[in-house]
mmCIF file of C-alpha atoms in Angstrom:
data_model
loop_
_atom_site.group_PDB
_atom_site.id
_atom_site.type_symbol
_atom_site.label_atom_id
_atom_site.label_comp_id
_atom_site.label_asym_id
_atom_site.label_seq_id
_atom_site.Cartn_x
_atom_site.Cartn_y
_atom_site.Cartn_z
ATOM 1 C CA MET A 335 39.729 95.926 27.756
ATOM 2 C CA PRO A 336 40.500 95.867 23.995
ATOM 3 C CA LEU A 337 44.031 94.898 23.048
ATOM 4 C CA GLY A 338 46.210 97.955 22.506
ATOM 5 C CA SER A 339 43.843 100.452 24.114
ATOM 6 C CA LYS A 340 45.032 102.646 26.962
ATOM 7 C CA ILE A 341 44.038 102.021 30.570
ATOM 8 C CA LYS A 342 41.611 104.794 31.543
ATOM 9 C CA VAL A 343 42.314 105.955 35.121
ATOM 10 C CA LEU A 344 40.330 108.218 37.432
ATOM 11 C CA VAL A 345 42.399 109.791 40.233
ATOM 12 C CA VAL A 346 40.458 110.560 43.445
ATOM 13 C CA ASP A 347 42.244 112.434 46.248
ATOM 14 C CA ASP A 348 41.422 115.537 48.288
ATOM 15 C CA SER A 349 44.939 116.944 47.820
ATOM 16 C CA ALA A 350 45.380 118.927 44.608
ATOM 17 C CA LEU A 351 49.142 118.315 44.764
ATOM 18 C CA VAL A 352 48.687 114.543 45.066
ATOM 19 C CA ARG A 353 46.151 114.551 42.230
ATOM 20 C CA GLN A 354 48.565 116.413 39.998
ATOM 21 C CA THR A 355 51.562 114.255 40.959
ATOM 22 C CA LEU A 356 49.687 110.996 40.411
ATOM 23 C CA SER A 357 48.347 112.226 37.088
ATOM 24 C CA GLU A 358 51.843 113.145 35.894
ATOM 25 C CA VAL A 359 53.344 109.838 37.032
ATOM 26 C CA LEU A 360 50.613 107.806 35.344
ATOM 27 C CA SER A 361 50.460 109.879 32.158
ATOM 28 C CA GLU A 362 54.178 109.365 31.542
ATOM 29 C CA ASP A 363 53.355 105.725 30.793
ATOM 30 C CA PRO A 364 52.117 105.354 27.185
ATOM 31 C CA ALA A 365 49.772 102.535 28.233
ATOM 32 C CA ILE A 366 47.857 104.731 30.697
ATOM 33 C CA GLU A 367 45.471 107.655 30.195
ATOM 34 C CA VAL A 368 44.206 109.781 33.096
ATOM 35 C CA ILE A 369 40.598 110.616 32.176
ATOM 36 C CA GLY A 370 39.816 112.708 35.233
ATOM 37 C CA LYS A 371 40.835 113.998 38.651
ATOM 38 C CA ALA A 372 38.398 114.386 41.553
ATOM 39 C CA GLY A 373 38.793 115.919 44.999
ATOM 40 C CA ASP A 374 36.122 113.744 46.614
ATOM 41 C CA PRO A 375 33.759 110.834 45.818
ATOM 42 C CA PHE A 376 30.920 113.152 44.761
ATOM 43 C CA ALA A 377 33.081 114.811 42.119
ATOM 44 C CA ALA A 378 34.307 111.365 41.067
ATOM 45 C CA ALA A 379 30.732 110.129 40.610
ATOM 46 C CA LYS A 380 29.980 113.026 38.251
ATOM 47 C CA ILE A 381 33.004 112.164 36.105
ATOM 48 C CA MET A 382 31.966 108.503 36.056
ATOM 49 C CA GLU A 383 28.547 109.508 34.691
ATOM 50 C CA GLU A 384 30.314 110.839 31.581
ATOM 51 C CA ILE A 385 33.035 108.227 31.117
ATOM 52 C CA ALA A 386 33.696 104.893 32.800
ATOM 53 C CA PRO A 387 37.259 104.395 34.046
ATOM 54 C CA ASP A 388 39.067 101.061 33.827
ATOM 55 C CA VAL A 389 40.806 101.718 37.161
ATOM 56 C CA ILE A 390 40.273 104.161 40.034
ATOM 57 C CA THR A 391 43.047 105.322 42.362
ATOM 58 C CA LEU A 392 41.426 106.248 45.655
ATOM 59 C CA ASP A 393 42.499 107.909 48.884
ATOM 60 C CA VAL A 394 40.953 106.729 52.168
ATOM 61 C CA GLU A 395 40.666 109.978 54.126
ATOM 62 C CA MET A 396 38.560 112.539 52.229
ATOM 63 C CA PRO A 397 35.891 115.139 53.027
ATOM 64 C CA ARG A 398 32.126 114.610 52.553
ATOM 65 C CA MET A 399 32.539 110.833 52.041
ATOM 66 C CA ASP A 400 35.465 108.671 53.115
ATOM 67 C CA GLY A 401 37.197 106.373 50.656
ATOM 68 C CA LEU A 402 36.000 103.136 52.267
ATOM 69 C CA THR A 403 32.343 104.150 51.957
ATOM 70 C CA PHE A 404 32.872 105.117 48.314
ATOM 71 C CA LEU A 405 34.706 101.840 47.690
ATOM 72 C CA ARG A 406 31.800 99.804 49.088
ATOM 73 C CA LYS A 407 29.341 101.727 46.911
ATOM 74 C CA ILE A 408 31.455 101.134 43.796
ATOM 75 C CA MET A 409 31.849 97.414 44.429
ATOM 76 C CA SER A 410 28.162 96.884 45.235
ATOM 77 C CA GLN A 411 26.730 98.953 42.383
ATOM 78 C CA HIS A 412 29.196 98.861 39.485
ATOM 79 C CA PRO A 413 32.449 97.019 40.282
ATOM 80 C CA ILE A 414 35.568 98.738 38.956
ATOM 81 C CA PRO A 415 39.145 97.808 39.934
ATOM 82 C CA VAL A 416 40.252 100.176 42.712
ATOM 83 C CA VAL A 417 43.818 100.887 43.816
ATOM 84 C CA ILE A 418 44.003 102.476 47.260
ATOM 85 C CA CYS A 419 46.678 105.192 47.250
ATOM 86 C CA SER A 420 47.264 106.290 50.816
ATOM 87 C CA THR A 421 49.774 107.591 53.309
ATOM 88 C CA LEU A 422 50.684 104.251 54.842
ATOM 89 C CA THR A 423 51.312 104.068 58.555
ATOM 90 C CA GLU A 424 51.243 101.216 61.031
ATOM 91 C CA HIS A 425 48.427 103.005 62.879
ATOM 92 C CA GLY A 426 46.237 103.150 59.774
ATOM 93 C CA SER A 427 46.976 99.675 58.468
ATOM 94 C CA GLU A 428 43.787 98.126 59.896
ATOM 95 C CA THR A 429 41.735 100.602 57.878
ATOM 96 C CA LEU A 430 43.609 99.580 54.759
ATOM 97 C CA MET A 431 43.007 95.911 55.588
ATOM 98 C CA ARG A 432 39.282 96.698 55.509
ATOM 99 C CA ALA A 433 39.773 98.228 52.074
ATOM 100 C CA LEU A 434 40.945 94.837 50.825
ATOM 101 C CA ASP A 435 37.937 93.212 52.479
ATOM 102 C CA TYR A 436 35.691 95.632 50.599
ATOM 103 C CA GLY A 437 37.234 94.725 47.242
ATOM 104 C CA ALA A 438 40.272 96.961 46.650
ATOM 105 C CA VAL A 439 42.731 95.311 44.281
ATOM 106 C CA GLU A 440 45.986 96.885 45.447
ATOM 107 C CA ILE A 441 47.292 99.236 48.131
ATOM 108 C CA ILE A 442 50.184 101.561 47.346
ATOM 109 C CA GLN A 443 51.895 104.465 49.067
ATOM 110 C CA LYS A 444 51.275 108.024 47.962
ATOM 111 C CA PRO A 445 54.202 109.543 46.064
ATOM 112 C CA LYS A 446 56.260 111.860 48.226
ATOM 113 C CA LEU A 447 59.479 113.799 48.096
ATOM 114 C CA GLY A 448 62.609 111.795 48.758
ATOM 115 C CA THR A 449 65.733 110.546 47.094
ATOM 116 C CA ARG A 450 65.789 110.077 43.342
ATOM 117 C CA GLN A 451 65.864 106.298 43.842
ATOM 118 C CA PHE A 452 62.763 106.459 46.046
ATOM 119 C CA LEU A 453 60.891 108.574 43.495
ATOM 120 C CA GLU A 454 61.787 106.243 40.638
ATOM 121 C CA GLU A 455 60.752 103.165 42.638
ATOM 122 C CA SER A 456 57.520 104.902 43.613
ATOM 123 C CA LYS A 457 56.705 105.561 39.957
ATOM 124 C CA ILE A 458 57.289 101.907 39.090
ATOM 125 C CA ARG A 459 55.044 100.683 41.887
ATOM 126 C CA ILE A 460 52.211 103.101 41.074
ATOM 127 C CA ARG A 461 52.164 102.281 37.357
ATOM 128 C CA ASP A 462 52.494 98.548 37.949
ATOM 129 C CA ALA A 463 49.636 98.624 40.467
ATOM 130 C CA VAL A 464 47.343 100.321 37.942
ATOM 131 C CA LYS A 465 48.300 97.862 35.198
ATOM 132 C CA ALA A 466 47.726 94.929 37.528
ATOM 133 C CA ALA A 467 44.346 96.311 38.542
ATOM 134 C CA ALA A 468 43.319 96.650 34.910
ATOM 135 C CA SER A 469 44.033 92.938 34.430
ATOM 136 C CA VAL A 470 42.107 91.529 37.394
ATOM 137 C CA LYS A 471 39.079 89.324 37.181
ATOM 138 C CA LEU A 472 36.752 91.046 39.631
ATOM 139 C CA ARG A 473 34.889 88.617 41.834
ATOM 140 C CA LYS A 474 33.017 88.598 45.081
ATOM 141 C CA LEU A 475 35.228 87.451 47.933
ATOM 142 C CA SER A 476 34.294 84.016 49.211
ATOM 143 C CA ARG A 477 34.437 85.473 52.723
ATOM 144 C CA PRO A 478 35.793 88.754 54.082
ATOM 145 C CA MET A 479 38.950 88.368 56.145
ATOM 146 C CA GLU A 480 37.172 89.102 59.400
ATOM 147 C CA VAL A 481 38.675 88.548 62.817
ATOM 148 C CA SER A 482 37.455 85.367 64.453
ATOM 149 C CA PRO A 483 37.754 84.343 68.086
ATOM 150 C CA LYS A 484 40.699 82.409 67.651
ATOM 151 C CA LEU A 485 67.474 94.022 38.589
ATOM 152 C CA SER A 486 68.147 90.344 39.021
ATOM 153 C CA ALA A 487 68.145 88.356 42.125
ATOM 154 C CA ASP A 488 71.954 88.294 42.032
ATOM 155 C CA ALA A 489 71.904 91.895 43.230
ATOM 156 C CA VAL A 490 70.413 90.754 46.537
ATOM 157 C CA LEU A 491 71.507 87.122 46.623
ATOM 158 C CA PRO A 492 75.004 87.180 45.087
ATOM 159 C CA GLY A 493 76.626 83.987 43.970
ATOM 160 C CA VAL A 494 73.516 81.830 44.178
ATOM 161 C CA GLY A 495 73.374 79.520 41.215
ATOM 162 C CA LEU A 496 72.071 76.098 40.366
ATOM 163 C CA ASN A 497 75.408 74.481 41.104
ATOM 164 C CA ALA A 498 75.896 76.093 44.507
ATOM 165 C CA PRO A 499 76.546 73.329 47.059
ATOM 166 C CA SER A 500 74.009 73.046 49.854
ATOM 167 C CA GLN A 501 75.294 70.021 51.818
ATOM 168 C CA LEU A 502 71.963 69.503 53.541
ATOM 169 C CA GLN A 503 71.976 67.718 56.869
ATOM 170 C CA THR A 504 68.237 67.549 57.421
ATOM 171 C CA THR A 505 65.158 66.051 55.790
ATOM 172 C CA GLU A 506 62.759 68.572 57.343
ATOM 173 C CA LYS A 507 60.569 70.108 54.661
ATOM 174 C CA ILE A 508 59.931 73.838 54.298
ATOM 175 C CA VAL A 509 57.353 75.593 52.109
ATOM 176 C CA LEU A 510 58.100 78.814 50.218
ATOM 177 C CA VAL A 511 55.198 80.813 48.780
ATOM 178 C CA GLY A 512 55.072 83.845 46.490
ATOM 179 C CA ALA A 513 52.034 85.955 45.563
ATOM 180 C CA SER A 514 51.041 89.438 44.409
ATOM 181 C CA THR A 515 47.741 90.885 43.128
ATOM 182 C CA GLY A 516 44.922 88.808 44.610
ATOM 183 C CA GLY A 517 47.343 87.156 46.979
ATOM 184 C CA THR A 518 45.870 88.435 50.239
ATOM 185 C CA GLU A 519 42.744 86.358 49.698
ATOM 186 C CA ALA A 520 44.651 83.440 48.139
ATOM 187 C CA LEU A 521 46.977 83.259 51.133
ATOM 188 C CA ARG A 522 44.041 83.260 53.529
ATOM 189 C CA ILE A 523 42.519 80.255 51.772
ATOM 190 C CA PHE A 524 45.890 78.479 51.618
ATOM 191 C CA LEU A 525 46.853 79.088 55.250
ATOM 192 C CA GLU A 526 43.408 78.362 56.679
ATOM 193 C CA ALA A 527 43.652 74.897 55.143
ATOM 194 C CA MET A 528 46.983 74.173 56.828
ATOM 195 C CA PRO A 529 46.962 71.800 59.851
ATOM 196 C CA GLN A 530 48.570 72.909 63.100
ATOM 197 C CA ASP A 531 51.618 70.676 62.546
ATOM 198 C CA CYS A 532 52.231 71.756 58.952
ATOM 199 C CA PRO A 533 55.768 72.316 57.632
ATOM 200 C CA ALA A 534 57.378 75.699 58.251
ATOM 201 C CA ILE A 535 56.252 78.303 55.705
ATOM 202 C CA ALA A 536 57.930 81.476 54.393
ATOM 203 C CA ILE A 537 55.855 83.881 52.295
ATOM 204 C CA VAL A 538 56.562 86.827 50.040
ATOM 205 C CA GLN A 539 53.423 88.834 49.275
ATOM 206 C CA HIS A 540 54.038 92.038 47.358
ATOM 207 C CA MET A 541 53.025 94.675 49.906
ATOM 208 C CA PRO A 542 54.229 98.082 51.049
ATOM 209 C CA GLU A 543 55.845 98.627 54.434
ATOM 210 C CA HIS A 544 53.693 99.225 57.533
ATOM 211 C CA PHE A 545 51.101 96.878 56.070
ATOM 212 C CA THR A 546 52.484 93.364 56.399
ATOM 213 C CA THR A 547 52.359 93.524 60.209
ATOM 214 C CA ALA A 548 48.586 94.053 60.215
ATOM 215 C CA PHE A 549 48.142 91.495 57.440
ATOM 216 C CA ALA A 550 50.043 88.843 59.412
ATOM 217 C CA LYS A 551 48.108 89.626 62.605
ATOM 218 C CA ARG A 552 44.808 89.322 60.763
ATOM 219 C CA LEU A 553 45.779 85.932 59.311
ATOM 220 C CA ASP A 554 46.980 84.785 62.715
ATOM 221 C CA THR A 555 43.497 85.331 64.145
ATOM 222 C CA ILE A 556 41.746 83.210 61.517
ATOM 223 C CA CYS A 557 44.221 80.363 60.939
ATOM 224 C CA SER A 558 44.975 77.402 63.181
ATOM 225 C CA ILE A 559 48.706 77.890 62.550
ATOM 226 C CA ASN A 560 50.769 80.825 63.818
ATOM 227 C CA VAL A 561 51.276 83.649 61.314
ATOM 228 C CA ARG A 562 53.497 86.668 61.860
ATOM 229 C CA GLU A 563 55.692 89.163 60.097
ATOM 230 C CA ALA A 564 59.245 87.876 59.807
ATOM 231 C CA ALA A 565 62.177 89.401 61.658
ATOM 232 C CA ASN A 566 65.819 88.874 60.770
ATOM 233 C CA ASN A 567 67.178 85.475 61.934
ATOM 234 C CA ASP A 568 63.733 84.073 62.836
ATOM 235 C CA THR A 569 63.801 80.281 62.964
ATOM 236 C CA MET A 570 61.394 78.526 60.633
ATOM 237 C CA LEU A 571 59.151 76.318 62.790
ATOM 238 C CA ARG A 572 56.477 73.740 62.086
ATOM 239 C CA GLY A 573 53.001 75.162 62.402
ATOM 240 C CA GLN A 574 54.194 78.699 61.638
ATOM 241 C CA ALA A 575 54.161 80.992 58.607
ATOM 242 C CA LEU A 576 56.533 83.965 58.332
ATOM 243 C CA ILE A 577 55.572 86.829 56.007
ATOM 244 C CA ALA A 578 58.298 89.030 54.540
ATOM 245 C CA PRO A 579 58.108 92.626 55.824
ATOM 246 C CA GLY A 580 57.009 95.183 53.258
ATOM 247 C CA ASN A 581 59.899 96.902 51.471
ATOM 248 C CA LYS A 582 62.409 94.251 52.660
ATOM 249 C CA HIS A 583 63.753 91.198 50.876
ATOM 250 C CA MET A 584 63.544 87.841 52.673
ATOM 251 C CA LEU A 585 65.783 84.815 52.139
ATOM 252 C CA VAL A 586 65.820 81.377 53.726
ATOM 253 C CA LYS A 587 69.110 80.000 55.006
ATOM 254 C CA ARG A 588 70.268 76.941 56.912
ATOM 255 C CA SER A 589 72.550 76.383 59.886
ATOM 256 C CA GLY A 590 72.951 72.661 60.479
ATOM 257 C CA ALA A 591 69.442 71.258 60.692
ATOM 258 C CA ARG A 592 67.905 74.690 61.399
ATOM 259 C CA TYR A 593 66.256 76.785 58.719
ATOM 260 C CA TYR A 594 65.923 80.494 59.387
ATOM 261 C CA VAL A 595 65.107 83.669 57.466
ATOM 262 C CA GLU A 596 67.312 86.616 56.686
ATOM 263 C CA VAL A 597 65.585 89.987 56.189
ATOM 264 C CA ARG A 598 67.589 92.621 54.361
ATOM 265 C CA ASP A 599 67.539 95.768 52.268
ATOM 266 C CA GLY A 600 68.466 95.817 48.614
ATOM 267 C CA PRO A 601 67.430 97.069 45.179
ATOM 268 C CA LEU A 602 64.159 96.150 43.511
ATOM 269 C CA VAL A 603 64.292 92.686 41.978
ATOM 270 C CA ARG A 604 61.844 91.934 39.170
ATOM 271 C CA ARG A 605 60.445 95.397 40.026
ATOM 272 C CA HIS A 606 59.657 94.346 43.599
ATOM 273 C CA ARG A 607 60.947 94.459 47.162
ATOM 274 C CA PRO A 608 60.268 91.957 48.674
ATOM 275 C CA SER A 609 60.858 89.756 45.657
ATOM 276 C CA VAL A 610 59.597 86.208 45.233
ATOM 277 C CA ASP A 611 62.624 85.388 43.088
ATOM 278 C CA VAL A 612 64.966 86.266 45.959
ATOM 279 C CA LEU A 613 63.076 83.930 48.310
ATOM 280 C CA PHE A 614 62.864 81.077 45.787
ATOM 281 C CA ARG A 615 66.513 81.295 44.727
ATOM 282 C CA SER A 616 67.605 81.100 48.359
ATOM 283 C CA GLY A 617 65.383 78.034 48.724
ATOM 284 C CA ALA A 618 67.034 76.404 45.727
ATOM 285 C CA ARG A 619 70.437 76.910 47.291
ATOM 286 C CA TYR A 620 69.863 76.200 50.965
ATOM 287 C CA ALA A 621 66.959 73.727 50.960
ATOM 288 C CA GLY A 622 67.043 72.011 47.564
ATOM 289 C CA LYS A 623 64.928 68.861 47.551
ATOM 290 C CA ASN A 624 63.702 69.617 51.077
ATOM 291 C CA ALA A 625 61.749 72.625 49.796
ATOM 292 C CA VAL A 626 58.304 73.063 48.297
ATOM 293 C CA GLY A 627 57.737 76.116 46.103
ATOM 294 C CA VAL A 628 54.288 77.595 45.474
ATOM 295 C CA ILE A 629 53.621 80.496 43.104
ATOM 296 C CA MET A 630 50.215 82.149 43.251
ATOM 297 C CA THR A 631 48.188 84.869 41.570
ATOM 298 C CA GLY A 632 50.001 88.054 40.597
ATOM 299 C CA MET A 633 51.003 90.439 37.826
ATOM 300 C CA GLY A 634 54.366 90.123 36.070
ATOM 301 C CA ASP A 635 56.964 87.374 36.275
ATOM 302 C CA ASP A 636 58.488 87.697 39.752
ATOM 303 C CA GLY A 637 59.147 84.199 41.087
ATOM 304 C CA ALA A 638 58.936 82.336 37.780
ATOM 305 C CA HIS A 639 62.686 81.931 37.287
ATOM 306 C CA GLY A 640 63.251 81.289 40.982
ATOM 307 C CA LEU A 641 60.647 78.518 40.948
ATOM 308 C CA LEU A 642 62.446 76.946 37.995
ATOM 309 C CA GLU A 643 65.699 77.002 39.958
ATOM 310 C CA MET A 644 63.924 75.333 42.873
ATOM 311 C CA LYS A 645 62.623 72.599 40.580
ATOM 312 C CA GLN A 646 66.058 72.064 39.066
ATOM 313 C CA ALA A 647 67.490 71.824 42.602
ATOM 314 C CA GLY A 648 65.074 68.981 43.387
ATOM 315 C CA ALA A 649 62.206 70.866 45.044
ATOM 316 C CA PHE A 650 58.531 70.055 44.538
ATOM 317 C CA THR A 651 56.900 73.016 42.777
ATOM 318 C CA VAL A 652 53.285 74.105 42.317
ATOM 319 C CA ALA A 653 51.628 76.897 40.334
ATOM 320 C CA GLN A 654 48.088 78.182 40.809
ATOM 321 C CA ASP A 655 45.861 77.589 37.794
ATOM 322 C CA GLU A 656 44.387 80.326 35.635
ATOM 323 C CA ALA A 657 40.760 79.752 36.597
ATOM 324 C CA SER A 658 41.378 80.466 40.301
ATOM 325 C CA SER A 659 43.936 83.290 39.793
ATOM 326 C CA VAL A 660 42.855 86.919 40.021
ATOM 327 C CA VAL A 661 45.781 87.706 37.696
ATOM 328 C CA PHE A 662 47.505 84.845 35.889
ATOM 329 C CA GLY A 663 50.807 86.636 35.307
ATOM 330 C CA MET A 664 53.247 85.113 37.790
ATOM 331 C CA PRO A 665 51.962 81.518 37.750
ATOM 332 C CA GLY A 666 51.456 81.725 33.985
ATOM 333 C CA GLU A 667 55.075 82.739 33.422
ATOM 334 C CA ALA A 668 56.289 79.943 35.699
ATOM 335 C CA ILE A 669 54.215 77.401 33.788
ATOM 336 C CA LYS A 670 55.633 78.659 30.468
ATOM 337 C CA LEU A 671 59.151 78.038 31.800
ATOM 338 C CA GLY A 672 58.232 74.496 32.860
ATOM 339 C CA ALA A 673 58.929 75.451 36.472
ATOM 340 C CA ALA A 674 55.869 73.759 38.016
ATOM 341 C CA TYR A 675 55.494 70.033 38.592
ATOM 342 C CA LYS A 676 51.790 70.595 39.213
ATOM 343 C CA VAL A 677 49.244 73.237 38.230
ATOM 344 C CA LEU A 678 46.390 73.281 40.749
ATOM 345 C CA SER A 679 43.341 75.280 41.720
ATOM 346 C CA LEU A 680 43.797 77.452 44.794
ATOM 347 C CA GLU A 681 41.553 75.208 46.886
ATOM 348 C CA ARG A 682 43.738 72.151 46.172
ATOM 349 C CA ILE A 683 47.191 73.612 46.772
ATOM 350 C CA ALA A 684 47.372 73.290 50.569
ATOM 351 C CA HIS A 685 46.185 69.676 50.518
ATOM 352 C CA GLU A 686 48.740 68.751 47.869
ATOM 353 C CA VAL A 687 51.586 70.477 49.724
ATOM 354 C CA VAL A 688 50.737 68.684 52.990
ATOM 355 C CA ARG A 689 50.333 65.364 51.185
ATOM 356 C CA PHE A 690 53.738 65.688 49.509
ATOM 357 C CA CYS A 691 55.514 66.711 52.714
ATOM 358 C CA SER A 692 53.932 63.819 54.641
ATOM 359 C CA SER A 693 54.761 61.175 52.055
ATOM 360 C CA SER A 694 58.331 62.138 51.180
#
């Protein structure tokens, strides 16, 4: 997309109210232009014959043709970044997981009436998702994730600074990972490469609520390690990865030689909840040199400053390289800050993390 040009968005939803609301939310951003609104995929196809959008926002449940079928047709015939905009429920989360398998870039919740804070946060998430989608490098997934037999961070983590004493009493290593756009596939590759006795892992993937449970269950079926959505006070264990629940911040803490996670509410940090910065800053304080920080593909700068704090606290830090990132925002910002000891391709990160934890 030419520098300085607006992102052309096509809104596809069977609800006239949702179409109008989304159009208003997106059009308020000077970087975005809504070029059309369609009530179903057939109407959308007619608009696309006249003008090609840069991004499509797409509902899943629609008349005449469902969103997943339309998504598969788009990605097989003329790939365009697609943001799924749906009413997110735990019951429907498996359907939305398939949308990612079929090539959707992001999944966001439909705007709805609520408190002023909720509406403002919803606007931020919708606009950011469209901007992230416009920046992606579309590529064919190496393998669908199919089931196999088997503010600032101080607002949420007050008082955490580089000089905060940690008084560690353990040498057990823990791994903290942050990702956003493109991260669902990146995390699959990373976790599949982990051996069953790998260090304990805590992950923040920018995702809405009701979705991280299904995501964790799907990963658990295809990885040799255990993967599940984190609950407050869960102990971090070897051979296990804990994924922060959508719409909740997650921190790591220590009690003696035991690391555990704290799941809590709080304001958006770096425009996100959960925030990678919140996780990384807690790692800098409570784990220090016993931590490994990994920042992966994603839009924006969430996690970059937290990774720098981890490095300054003695942690080993890694950033995904540009060539293997769907969006090079988050790792790119971390690299600019000098926060990463190593910059690696996605396929090499897991091996390097295991090697470091085994040798130190």
